[in-house]
mmCIF file with all atom_site columns, C-alpha atoms in Angstrom:
data_model
loop_
_atom_site.group_PDB
_atom_site.id
_atom_site.type_symbol
_atom_site.label_atom_id
_atom_site.label_alt_id
_atom_site.label_comp_id
_atom_site.label_asym_id
_atom_site.label_entity_id
_atom_site.label_seq_id
_atom_site.pdbx_PDB_ins_code
_atom_site.Cartn_x
_atom_site.Cartn_y
_atom_site.Cartn_z
_atom_site.occupancy
_atom_site.B_iso_or_equiv
_atom_site.pdbx_formal_charge
_atom_site.auth_seq_id
_atom_site.auth_comp_id
_atom_site.auth_asym_id
_atom_site.auth_atom_id
_atom_site.pdbx_PDB_model_num
ATOM 1   C CA . MET A 1 1   ? 63.712  -27.864 24.486  1.00 52.00 ? 414 MET A CA 1
ATOM 2   C CA . ASP A 1 2   ? 60.268  -29.621 23.932  1.00 53.00 ? 415 ASP A CA 1
ATOM 3   C CA . HIS A 1 3   ? 59.462  -30.127 20.062  1.00 53.00 ? 416 HIS A CA 1
ATOM 4   C CA . ALA A 1 4   ? 55.773  -30.741 21.122  1.00 52.00 ? 417 ALA A CA 1
ATOM 5   C CA . LEU A 1 5   ? 55.509  -27.360 22.085  1.00 51.00 ? 418 LEU A CA 1
ATOM 6   C CA . LEU A 1 6   ? 56.925  -25.983 18.909  1.00 52.00 ? 419 LEU A CA 1
ATOM 7   C CA . ALA A 1 7   ? 54.884  -28.430 16.748  1.00 55.00 ? 420 ALA A CA 1
ATOM 8   C CA . ARG A 1 8   ? 51.878  -26.720 18.211  1.00 56.00 ? 421 ARG A CA 1
ATOM 9   C CA . PRO A 1 9   ? 50.010  -24.583 15.756  1.00 56.00 ? 422 PRO A CA 1
ATOM 10  C CA . ARG A 1 10  ? 49.334  -20.927 16.294  1.00 57.00 ? 423 ARG A CA 1
ATOM 11  C CA . VAL A 1 11  ? 46.165  -19.943 17.253  1.00 51.00 ? 424 VAL A CA 1
ATOM 12  C CA . GLU A 1 12  ? 45.292  -16.639 15.301  1.00 54.00 ? 425 GLU A CA 1
ATOM 13  C CA . ARG A 1 13  ? 43.388  -14.445 17.363  1.00 54.00 ? 426 ARG A CA 1
ATOM 14  C CA . ARG A 1 14  ? 40.983  -11.737 16.194  1.00 54.00 ? 427 ARG A CA 1
ATOM 15  C CA . PRO A 1 15  ? 41.653  -8.524  16.387  1.00 64.00 ? 428 PRO A CA 1
ATOM 16  C CA . ARG A 1 16  ? 39.328  -7.003  19.389  1.00 70.00 ? 429 ARG A CA 1
ATOM 17  C CA . ALA A 1 17  ? 38.237  -3.933  16.987  1.00 70.00 ? 430 ALA A CA 1
ATOM 18  C CA . ALA A 1 18  ? 37.297  -6.359  14.544  1.00 68.00 ? 431 ALA A CA 1
ATOM 19  C CA . HIS A 1 19  ? 35.140  -8.650  17.018  1.00 65.00 ? 432 HIS A CA 1
ATOM 20  C CA . LEU A 1 20  ? 33.621  -5.407  18.379  1.00 73.00 ? 433 LEU A CA 1
ATOM 21  C CA . LEU A 1 21  ? 32.614  -4.348  14.959  1.00 69.00 ? 434 LEU A CA 1
ATOM 22  C CA . GLY A 1 22  ? 31.142  -7.816  13.916  1.00 69.00 ? 435 GLY A CA 1
ATOM 23  C CA . ARG A 1 23  ? 29.027  -7.377  17.335  1.00 72.00 ? 436 ARG A CA 1
ATOM 24  C CA . LEU A 1 24  ? 28.155  -3.797  16.162  1.00 70.00 ? 437 LEU A CA 1
ATOM 25  C CA . PHE A 1 25  ? 26.696  -5.410  13.095  1.00 65.00 ? 438 PHE A CA 1
ATOM 26  C CA . THR A 1 26  ? 24.785  -8.027  14.415  1.00 73.00 ? 439 THR A CA 1
ATOM 27  C CA . ILE A 1 27  ? 22.809  -5.540  17.054  1.00 72.00 ? 440 ILE A CA 1
ATOM 28  C CA . ALA A 1 28  ? 22.273  -2.983  14.249  1.00 65.00 ? 441 ALA A CA 1
ATOM 29  C CA . GLY A 1 29  ? 20.562  -5.664  11.867  1.00 62.00 ? 442 GLY A CA 1
ATOM 30  C CA . LEU A 1 30  ? 18.632  -6.808  15.104  1.00 62.00 ? 443 LEU A CA 1
ATOM 31  C CA . LEU A 1 31  ? 17.444  -3.023  15.197  1.00 59.00 ? 444 LEU A CA 1
ATOM 32  C CA . VAL A 1 32  ? 16.386  -2.814  11.914  1.00 52.00 ? 445 VAL A CA 1
ATOM 33  C CA . LEU A 1 33  ? 14.277  -6.161  12.050  1.00 52.00 ? 446 LEU A CA 1
ATOM 34  C CA . ILE A 1 34  ? 12.989  -4.755  15.277  1.00 59.00 ? 447 ILE A CA 1
ATOM 35  C CA . VAL A 1 35  ? 11.685  -1.311  13.934  1.00 50.00 ? 448 VAL A CA 1
ATOM 36  C CA . PHE A 1 36  ? 10.485  -2.563  10.436  1.00 48.00 ? 449 PHE A CA 1
ATOM 37  C CA . PHE A 1 37  ? 8.081   -5.309  12.127  1.00 54.00 ? 450 PHE A CA 1
ATOM 38  C CA . GLY A 1 38  ? 7.265   -3.116  14.772  1.00 55.00 ? 451 GLY A CA 1
ATOM 39  C CA . ASP A 1 39  ? 6.256   -0.347  11.835  1.00 54.00 ? 452 ASP A CA 1
ATOM 40  C CA . ILE A 1 40  ? 4.327   -3.223  10.271  1.00 59.00 ? 453 ILE A CA 1
ATOM 41  C CA . ALA A 1 41  ? 2.401   -4.176  13.577  1.00 62.00 ? 454 ALA A CA 1
ATOM 42  C CA . LEU A 1 42  ? 1.523   -0.545  14.217  1.00 57.00 ? 455 LEU A CA 1
ATOM 43  C CA . GLY A 1 43  ? 0.111   -0.205  10.566  1.00 60.00 ? 456 GLY A CA 1
ATOM 44  C CA . ALA A 1 44  ? -1.961  -3.181  11.055  1.00 66.00 ? 457 ALA A CA 1
ATOM 45  C CA . TRP A 1 45  ? -3.559  -1.810  14.034  1.00 66.00 ? 458 TRP A CA 1
ATOM 46  C CA . GLN A 1 46  ? -3.930  1.649   12.741  1.00 72.00 ? 459 GLN A CA 1
ATOM 47  C CA . GLN A 1 47  ? -5.510  0.022   9.725   1.00 71.00 ? 460 GLN A CA 1
ATOM 48  C CA . ARG A 1 48  ? -7.587  -2.122  11.608  1.00 78.00 ? 461 ARG A CA 1
ATOM 49  C CA . GLN A 1 49  ? -9.095  1.371   13.719  1.00 76.00 ? 462 GLN A CA 1
ATOM 50  C CA . LEU A 1 50  ? -9.872  2.664   9.957   1.00 75.00 ? 463 LEU A CA 1
ATOM 51  C CA . ASP A 1 51  ? -11.577 -0.049  8.670   1.00 75.00 ? 464 ASP A CA 1
ATOM 52  C CA . ALA A 1 52  ? -13.637 -0.029  12.268  1.00 81.00 ? 465 ALA A CA 1
ATOM 53  C CA . THR A 1 53  ? -14.082 3.492   11.314  1.00 79.00 ? 466 THR A CA 1
ATOM 54  C CA . LEU A 1 54  ? -15.190 3.047   7.601   1.00 78.00 ? 467 LEU A CA 1
ATOM 55  C CA . HIS A 1 55  ? -17.519 0.112   8.656   1.00 74.00 ? 468 HIS A CA 1
ATOM 56  C CA . ARG A 1 56  ? -19.393 2.660   11.055  1.00 81.00 ? 469 ARG A CA 1
ATOM 57  C CA . GLN A 1 57  ? -20.088 4.892   8.649   1.00 77.00 ? 470 GLN A CA 1
ATOM 58  C CA . LEU A 1 58  ? -21.325 2.615   5.877   1.00 77.00 ? 471 LEU A CA 1
ATOM 59  C CA . ALA A 1 59  ? -23.489 1.157   8.352   1.00 75.00 ? 472 ALA A CA 1
ATOM 60  C CA . THR A 1 60  ? -24.956 4.411   9.465   1.00 69.00 ? 473 THR A CA 1
ATOM 61  C CA . THR A 1 61  ? -25.465 5.984   5.915   1.00 63.00 ? 474 THR A CA 1
ATOM 62  C CA . PRO A 1 62  ? -29.018 5.684   4.687   1.00 55.00 ? 475 PRO A CA 1
ATOM 63  C CA . ALA A 1 63  ? -28.562 3.415   1.743   1.00 50.00 ? 476 ALA A CA 1
ATOM 64  C CA . ALA A 1 64  ? -31.382 5.621   -0.483  1.00 44.00 ? 477 ALA A CA 1
ATOM 65  C CA . LEU A 1 65  ? -28.585 7.627   -1.552  1.00 46.00 ? 478 LEU A CA 1
ATOM 66  C CA . ALA A 1 66  ? -27.675 6.978   -5.252  1.00 47.00 ? 479 ALA A CA 1
ATOM 67  C CA . PRO A 1 67  ? -24.041 6.058   -5.986  1.00 52.00 ? 480 PRO A CA 1
ATOM 68  C CA . ALA A 1 68  ? -23.869 8.262   -9.335  1.00 49.00 ? 481 ALA A CA 1
ATOM 69  C CA . PRO A 1 69  ? -22.996 10.778  -9.870  1.00 52.00 ? 482 PRO A CA 1
ATOM 70  C CA . VAL A 1 70  ? -22.279 12.144  -6.616  1.00 53.00 ? 483 VAL A CA 1
ATOM 71  C CA . GLN A 1 71  ? -25.391 14.374  -5.549  1.00 51.00 ? 484 GLN A CA 1
ATOM 72  C CA . ALA A 1 72  ? -24.753 18.180  -5.384  1.00 48.00 ? 485 ALA A CA 1
ATOM 73  C CA . LYS A 1 73  ? -25.349 18.261  -1.468  1.00 48.00 ? 486 LYS A CA 1
ATOM 74  C CA . ILE A 1 74  ? -22.892 15.244  -1.179  1.00 56.00 ? 487 ILE A CA 1
ATOM 75  C CA . GLN A 1 75  ? -19.228 17.100  -0.560  1.00 65.00 ? 488 GLN A CA 1
ATOM 76  C CA . PRO A 1 76  ? -16.610 14.356  -0.503  1.00 82.00 ? 489 PRO A CA 1
ATOM 77  C CA . PHE A 1 77  ? -14.246 14.921  2.386   1.00 86.00 ? 490 PHE A CA 1
ATOM 78  C CA . PRO A 1 78  ? -12.558 12.911  4.927   1.00 91.00 ? 491 PRO A CA 1
ATOM 79  C CA . VAL A 1 79  ? -14.636 11.706  7.954   1.00 90.00 ? 492 VAL A CA 1
ATOM 80  C CA . ASP A 1 80  ? -12.530 10.656  10.846  1.00 89.00 ? 493 ASP A CA 1
ATOM 81  C CA . GLY A 1 81  ? -9.752  10.023  8.934   1.00 89.00 ? 494 GLY A CA 1
ATOM 82  C CA . VAL A 1 82  ? -11.183 7.693   6.224   1.00 94.00 ? 495 VAL A CA 1
ATOM 83  C CA . ASP A 1 83  ? -12.388 8.623   2.360   1.00 95.00 ? 496 ASP A CA 1
ATOM 84  C CA . PHE A 1 84  ? -13.705 5.373   1.320   1.00 95.00 ? 497 PHE A CA 1
ATOM 85  C CA . GLY A 1 85  ? -13.126 1.612   1.442   1.00 95.00 ? 498 GLY A CA 1
ATOM 86  C CA . ILE A 1 86  ? -11.665 -0.591  -1.645  1.00 97.00 ? 499 ILE A CA 1
ATOM 87  C CA . GLU A 1 87  ? -12.116 -4.061  -2.036  1.00 96.00 ? 500 GLU A CA 1
ATOM 88  C CA . VAL A 1 88  ? -10.664 -6.969  -4.565  1.00 97.00 ? 501 VAL A CA 1
ATOM 89  C CA . PRO A 1 89  ? -12.983 -10.009 -4.591  1.00 96.00 ? 502 PRO A CA 1
ATOM 90  C CA . LYS A 1 90  ? -10.910 -11.805 -6.772  1.00 97.00 ? 503 LYS A CA 1
ATOM 91  C CA . ILE A 1 91  ? -7.910  -12.033 -3.754  1.00 97.00 ? 504 ILE A CA 1
ATOM 92  C CA . GLY A 1 92  ? -10.354 -11.365 -0.711  1.00 96.00 ? 505 GLY A CA 1
ATOM 93  C CA . TYR A 1 93  ? -8.682  -7.980  -0.217  1.00 96.00 ? 506 TYR A CA 1
ATOM 94  C CA . SER A 1 94  ? -10.664 -5.109  1.637   1.00 94.00 ? 507 SER A CA 1
ATOM 95  C CA . ALA A 1 95  ? -8.990  -1.816  3.219   1.00 95.00 ? 508 ALA A CA 1
ATOM 96  C CA . ALA A 1 96  ? -10.175 1.709   4.645   1.00 95.00 ? 509 ALA A CA 1
ATOM 97  C CA . VAL A 1 97  ? -8.533  4.502   2.435   1.00 97.00 ? 510 VAL A CA 1
ATOM 98  C CA . ALA A 1 98  ? -7.276  7.300   4.335   1.00 96.00 ? 511 ALA A CA 1
ATOM 99  C CA . GLU A 1 99  ? -6.171  11.093  2.385   1.00 96.00 ? 512 GLU A CA 1
ATOM 100 C CA . GLY A 1 100 ? -3.085  11.419  1.400   1.00 96.00 ? 513 GLY A CA 1
ATOM 101 C CA . THR A 1 101 ? 0.217   9.590   -0.346  1.00 95.00 ? 514 THR A CA 1
ATOM 102 C CA . ASP A 1 102 ? 2.624   10.521  2.793   1.00 94.00 ? 515 ASP A CA 1
ATOM 103 C CA . SER A 1 103 ? 4.914   7.837   4.474   1.00 91.00 ? 516 SER A CA 1
ATOM 104 C CA . LYS A 1 104 ? 2.775   8.361   7.560   1.00 90.00 ? 517 LYS A CA 1
ATOM 105 C CA . THR A 1 105 ? -0.463  7.763   5.738   1.00 93.00 ? 518 THR A CA 1
ATOM 106 C CA . LEU A 1 106 ? 0.629   4.694   3.871   1.00 94.00 ? 519 LEU A CA 1
ATOM 107 C CA . ASP A 1 107 ? 2.148   3.291   6.937   1.00 92.00 ? 520 ASP A CA 1
ATOM 108 C CA . ALA A 1 108 ? -1.264  2.672   8.179   1.00 91.00 ? 521 ALA A CA 1
ATOM 109 C CA . GLY A 1 109 ? -2.381  1.178   4.461   1.00 93.00 ? 522 GLY A CA 1
ATOM 110 C CA . PRO A 1 110 ? -3.852  2.623   1.474   1.00 96.00 ? 523 PRO A CA 1
ATOM 111 C CA . GLY A 1 111 ? -4.141  6.500   0.355   1.00 97.00 ? 524 GLY A CA 1
ATOM 112 C CA . HIS A 1 112 ? -5.803  8.638   -1.723  1.00 97.00 ? 525 HIS A CA 1
ATOM 113 C CA . TYR A 1 113 ? -3.824  10.656  -4.342  1.00 97.00 ? 526 TYR A CA 1
ATOM 114 C CA . SER A 1 114 ? -5.104  14.662  -2.639  1.00 95.00 ? 527 SER A CA 1
ATOM 115 C CA . ASP A 1 115 ? -5.388  16.146  -6.354  1.00 93.00 ? 528 ASP A CA 1
ATOM 116 C CA . THR A 1 116 ? -7.315  13.315  -7.886  1.00 95.00 ? 529 THR A CA 1
ATOM 117 C CA . ALA A 1 117 ? -11.046 12.707  -7.976  1.00 93.00 ? 530 ALA A CA 1
ATOM 118 C CA . TRP A 1 118 ? -13.239 10.849  -5.809  1.00 93.00 ? 531 TRP A CA 1
ATOM 119 C CA . PRO A 1 119 ? -15.602 8.166   -6.494  1.00 91.00 ? 532 PRO A CA 1
ATOM 120 C CA . GLY A 1 120 ? -18.814 9.170   -8.275  1.00 86.00 ? 533 GLY A CA 1
ATOM 121 C CA . GLN A 1 121 ? -16.814 12.018  -9.592  1.00 88.00 ? 534 GLN A CA 1
ATOM 122 C CA . SER A 1 122 ? -15.573 12.124  -13.403 1.00 87.00 ? 535 SER A CA 1
ATOM 123 C CA . GLY A 1 123 ? -11.707 12.204  -13.681 1.00 92.00 ? 536 GLY A CA 1
ATOM 124 C CA . ASP A 1 124 ? -9.169  9.774   -12.142 1.00 96.00 ? 537 ASP A CA 1
ATOM 125 C CA . ILE A 1 125 ? -9.207  8.483   -8.827  1.00 97.00 ? 538 ILE A CA 1
ATOM 126 C CA . GLY A 1 126 ? -5.934  7.605   -7.725  1.00 97.00 ? 539 GLY A CA 1
ATOM 127 C CA . VAL A 1 127 ? -4.950  5.166   -4.576  1.00 98.00 ? 540 VAL A CA 1
ATOM 128 C CA . ALA A 1 128 ? -1.319  4.290   -3.662  1.00 97.00 ? 541 ALA A CA 1
ATOM 129 C CA . ALA A 1 129 ? -0.346  1.614   -0.833  1.00 97.00 ? 542 ALA A CA 1
ATOM 130 C CA . HIS A 1 130 ? 3.010   0.109   0.121   1.00 95.00 ? 543 HIS A CA 1
ATOM 131 C CA . ASN A 1 131 ? 3.907   -3.109  -1.467  1.00 94.00 ? 544 ASN A CA 1
ATOM 132 C CA . VAL A 1 132 ? 4.052   -4.798  1.979   1.00 91.00 ? 545 VAL A CA 1
ATOM 133 C CA . TYR A 1 133 ? 0.030   -4.588  2.211   1.00 93.00 ? 546 TYR A CA 1
ATOM 134 C CA . TRP A 1 134 ? -0.556  -5.147  -1.795  1.00 96.00 ? 547 TRP A CA 1
ATOM 135 C CA . ILE A 1 135 ? 1.471   -8.641  -2.074  1.00 94.00 ? 548 ILE A CA 1
ATOM 136 C CA . LYS A 1 136 ? -1.190  -10.108 -3.482  1.00 96.00 ? 549 LYS A CA 1
ATOM 137 C CA . PHE A 1 137 ? -1.920  -8.088  -6.104  1.00 97.00 ? 550 PHE A CA 1
ATOM 138 C CA . ASP A 1 138 ? 0.542   -9.590  -8.141  1.00 96.00 ? 551 ASP A CA 1
ATOM 139 C CA . GLU A 1 139 ? -2.414  -11.702 -9.069  1.00 97.00 ? 552 GLU A CA 1
ATOM 140 C CA . LEU A 1 140 ? -4.773  -9.403  -10.337 1.00 97.00 ? 553 LEU A CA 1
ATOM 141 C CA . GLN A 1 141 ? -5.199  -9.170  -14.416 1.00 96.00 ? 554 GLN A CA 1
ATOM 142 C CA . PRO A 1 142 ? -7.351  -6.927  -16.890 1.00 97.00 ? 555 PRO A CA 1
ATOM 143 C CA . GLY A 1 143 ? -10.737 -8.234  -16.529 1.00 96.00 ? 556 GLY A CA 1
ATOM 144 C CA . ASP A 1 144 ? -10.370 -8.522  -12.588 1.00 97.00 ? 557 ASP A CA 1
ATOM 145 C CA . SER A 1 145 ? -13.005 -6.173  -10.200 1.00 96.00 ? 558 SER A CA 1
ATOM 146 C CA . VAL A 1 146 ? -11.990 -3.408  -8.277  1.00 97.00 ? 559 VAL A CA 1
ATOM 147 C CA . LEU A 1 147 ? -14.947 -2.062  -5.881  1.00 96.00 ? 560 LEU A CA 1
ATOM 148 C CA . LEU A 1 148 ? -14.891 1.588   -3.792  1.00 95.00 ? 561 LEU A CA 1
ATOM 149 C CA . ARG A 1 149 ? -17.085 1.529   -1.485  1.00 93.00 ? 562 ARG A CA 1
ATOM 150 C CA . THR A 1 150 ? -18.547 5.219   -0.141  1.00 91.00 ? 563 THR A CA 1
ATOM 151 C CA . ARG A 1 151 ? -20.878 6.575   2.478   1.00 86.00 ? 564 ARG A CA 1
ATOM 152 C CA . TRP A 1 152 ? -22.798 7.314   -0.824  1.00 84.00 ? 565 TRP A CA 1
ATOM 153 C CA . GLY A 1 153 ? -22.876 4.223   -2.559  1.00 85.00 ? 566 GLY A CA 1
ATOM 154 C CA . THR A 1 154 ? -20.648 1.644   -4.006  1.00 90.00 ? 567 THR A CA 1
ATOM 155 C CA . TYR A 1 155 ? -18.631 2.183   -7.606  1.00 92.00 ? 568 TYR A CA 1
ATOM 156 C CA . SER A 1 156 ? -17.362 -0.870  -9.576  1.00 94.00 ? 569 SER A CA 1
ATOM 157 C CA . TYR A 1 157 ? -14.403 -0.885  -11.572 1.00 96.00 ? 570 TYR A CA 1
ATOM 158 C CA . VAL A 1 158 ? -12.876 -3.180  -14.069 1.00 97.00 ? 571 VAL A CA 1
ATOM 159 C CA . ILE A 1 159 ? -9.006  -3.644  -14.627 1.00 98.00 ? 572 ILE A CA 1
ATOM 160 C CA . ASP A 1 160 ? -7.927  -2.827  -18.127 1.00 97.00 ? 573 ASP A CA 1
ATOM 161 C CA . SER A 1 161 ? -4.047  -2.859  -17.880 1.00 97.00 ? 574 SER A CA 1
ATOM 162 C CA . ARG A 1 162 ? -1.350  -3.003  -15.591 1.00 96.00 ? 575 ARG A CA 1
ATOM 163 C CA . ARG A 1 163 ? 1.961   -1.770  -16.296 1.00 96.00 ? 576 ARG A CA 1
ATOM 164 C CA . ILE A 1 164 ? 5.398   -1.554  -14.367 1.00 97.00 ? 577 ILE A CA 1
ATOM 165 C CA . VAL A 1 165 ? 7.002   2.263   -14.753 1.00 97.00 ? 578 VAL A CA 1
ATOM 166 C CA . TRP A 1 166 ? 9.687   4.351   -13.188 1.00 95.00 ? 579 TRP A CA 1
ATOM 167 C CA . PRO A 1 167 ? 8.612   6.549   -10.441 1.00 92.00 ? 580 PRO A CA 1
ATOM 168 C CA . ASP A 1 168 ? 8.943   9.848   -12.534 1.00 91.00 ? 581 ASP A CA 1
ATOM 169 C CA . ASP A 1 169 ? 6.742   8.781   -14.917 1.00 92.00 ? 582 ASP A CA 1
ATOM 170 C CA . ARG A 1 170 ? 3.905   11.416  -15.621 1.00 87.00 ? 583 ARG A CA 1
ATOM 171 C CA . THR A 1 171 ? 1.598   9.705   -17.668 1.00 90.00 ? 584 THR A CA 1
ATOM 172 C CA . ILE A 1 172 ? -0.020  7.904   -14.815 1.00 92.00 ? 585 ILE A CA 1
ATOM 173 C CA . LEU A 1 173 ? -2.168  10.081  -12.748 1.00 93.00 ? 586 LEU A CA 1
ATOM 174 C CA . ILE A 1 174 ? -3.563  12.319  -15.447 1.00 91.00 ? 587 ILE A CA 1
ATOM 175 C CA . PRO A 1 175 ? -6.864  14.108  -15.716 1.00 90.00 ? 588 PRO A CA 1
ATOM 176 C CA . THR A 1 176 ? -9.799  12.560  -17.524 1.00 93.00 ? 589 THR A CA 1
ATOM 177 C CA . ALA A 1 177 ? -13.026 13.425  -18.623 1.00 91.00 ? 590 ALA A CA 1
ATOM 178 C CA . TYR A 1 178 ? -14.327 10.065  -17.546 1.00 91.00 ? 591 TYR A CA 1
ATOM 179 C CA . PRO A 1 179 ? -14.426 8.419   -14.450 1.00 93.00 ? 592 PRO A CA 1
ATOM 180 C CA . ARG A 1 180 ? -11.225 5.994   -14.095 1.00 96.00 ? 593 ARG A CA 1
ATOM 181 C CA . LEU A 1 181 ? -9.188  4.432   -10.924 1.00 98.00 ? 594 LEU A CA 1
ATOM 182 C CA . THR A 1 182 ? -5.425  4.052   -11.471 1.00 98.00 ? 595 THR A CA 1
ATOM 183 C CA . LEU A 1 183 ? -3.735  2.094   -8.444  1.00 98.00 ? 596 LEU A CA 1
ATOM 184 C CA . THR A 1 184 ? -0.010  2.520   -7.798  1.00 98.00 ? 597 THR A CA 1
ATOM 185 C CA . THR A 1 185 ? 2.569   0.575   -5.290  1.00 97.00 ? 598 THR A CA 1
ATOM 186 C CA . CYS A 1 186 ? 6.061   -0.438  -5.351  1.00 96.00 ? 599 CYS A CA 1
ATOM 187 C CA . TRP A 1 187 ? 7.452   -2.562  -7.493  1.00 96.00 ? 600 TRP A CA 1
ATOM 188 C CA . PRO A 1 188 ? 8.884   -5.879  -6.959  1.00 95.00 ? 601 PRO A CA 1
ATOM 189 C CA . LEU A 1 189 ? 6.223   -6.409  -4.780  1.00 94.00 ? 602 LEU A CA 1
ATOM 190 C CA . TRP A 1 190 ? 8.561   -8.477  -2.472  1.00 91.00 ? 603 TRP A CA 1
ATOM 191 C CA . ALA A 1 191 ? 11.221  -5.770  -2.445  1.00 90.00 ? 604 ALA A CA 1
ATOM 192 C CA . GLY A 1 192 ? 10.075  -3.488  0.480   1.00 87.00 ? 605 GLY A CA 1
ATOM 193 C CA . ALA A 1 193 ? 11.611  -0.575  0.624   1.00 87.00 ? 606 ALA A CA 1
ATOM 194 C CA . PHE A 1 194 ? 14.427  -1.296  -2.093  1.00 91.00 ? 607 PHE A CA 1
ATOM 195 C CA . ALA A 1 195 ? 11.466  -1.586  -4.927  1.00 94.00 ? 608 ALA A CA 1
ATOM 196 C CA . ASN A 1 196 ? 12.443  1.000   -7.252  1.00 94.00 ? 609 ASN A CA 1
ATOM 197 C CA . GLN A 1 197 ? 9.950   1.028   -9.860  1.00 96.00 ? 610 GLN A CA 1
ATOM 198 C CA . ARG A 1 198 ? 5.831   1.173   -9.494  1.00 97.00 ? 611 ARG A CA 1
ATOM 199 C CA . LEU A 1 199 ? 3.321   -1.135  -10.527 1.00 97.00 ? 612 LEU A CA 1
ATOM 200 C CA . VAL A 1 200 ? 0.573   0.200   -11.885 1.00 98.00 ? 613 VAL A CA 1
ATOM 201 C CA . PHE A 1 201 ? -3.358  -0.717  -12.568 1.00 98.00 ? 614 PHE A CA 1
ATOM 202 C CA . ILE A 1 202 ? -5.655  1.512   -14.639 1.00 97.00 ? 615 ILE A CA 1
ATOM 203 C CA . ALA A 1 203 ? -9.404  0.348   -14.678 1.00 97.00 ? 616 ALA A CA 1
ATOM 204 C CA . HIS A 1 204 ? -12.823 1.853   -15.576 1.00 96.00 ? 617 HIS A CA 1
ATOM 205 C CA . GLN A 1 205 ? -16.109 2.444   -13.856 1.00 93.00 ? 618 GLN A CA 1
ATOM 206 C CA . SER A 1 206 ? -18.716 -0.218  -14.594 1.00 88.00 ? 619 SER A CA 1
ATOM 207 C CA . ASP A 1 207 ? -21.929 1.061   -16.346 1.00 70.00 ? 620 ASP A CA 1
ATOM 208 C CA . PRO A 1 208 ? -24.210 1.400   -14.684 1.00 61.00 ? 621 PRO A CA 1
ATOM 209 C CA . PRO A 1 209 ? -21.905 1.526   -11.271 1.00 58.00 ? 622 PRO A CA 1
ATOM 210 C CA . LEU A 1 210 ? -23.491 -0.358  -8.238  1.00 60.00 ? 623 LEU A CA 1
ATOM 211 C CA . THR A 1 211 ? -26.392 0.536   -5.957  1.00 51.00 ? 624 THR A CA 1
ATOM 212 C CA . GLY A 1 212 ? -26.281 0.653   -2.336  1.00 49.00 ? 625 GLY A CA 1
ATOM 213 C CA . ARG A 1 213 ? -23.398 -0.572  -0.728  1.00 47.00 ? 626 ARG A CA 1
#
């Protein structure tokens, strides 16, 4: 008998089912990443289209329109998918805001809560966005400014507070008798779809509002 053969260590073979399962998990993970980054790329493209639409609207609107309050002849409504623009000078952020906060709308950028006020009206203006688009908003603090650019003028807001709340907190978007801006996004900002809380900024309108655009 060849004792060398007896001394050779046995090679444990990985079960075929476990091997196939591992490959399936790897493929599934790659597909998830492809879909995730594909959605981000599509959303960025859609946001660029909305931004271009907003710029065309602002460029062709007579600058003589007074920014506050909204003139009676102006009825706020989306035009070509755009409500107004939002800018945050501190972090160099700007984007077109669409109407609604459903997943399809927010995939392309920030959305306006449909049951809240518009710039130039009394009441709370609600704007939401996915955290992947507002990563740099973690740098914002009370005292920082936010601009809302509309077809009838620009409105400036100053952040009063930032809060972390649960999604079912009903004290955030509330009717007010004065112009207010509320910004919401998922928290933590880095957690993407796994974020389970909300980051909220509350801002008041500057007095007097800005003129022109």
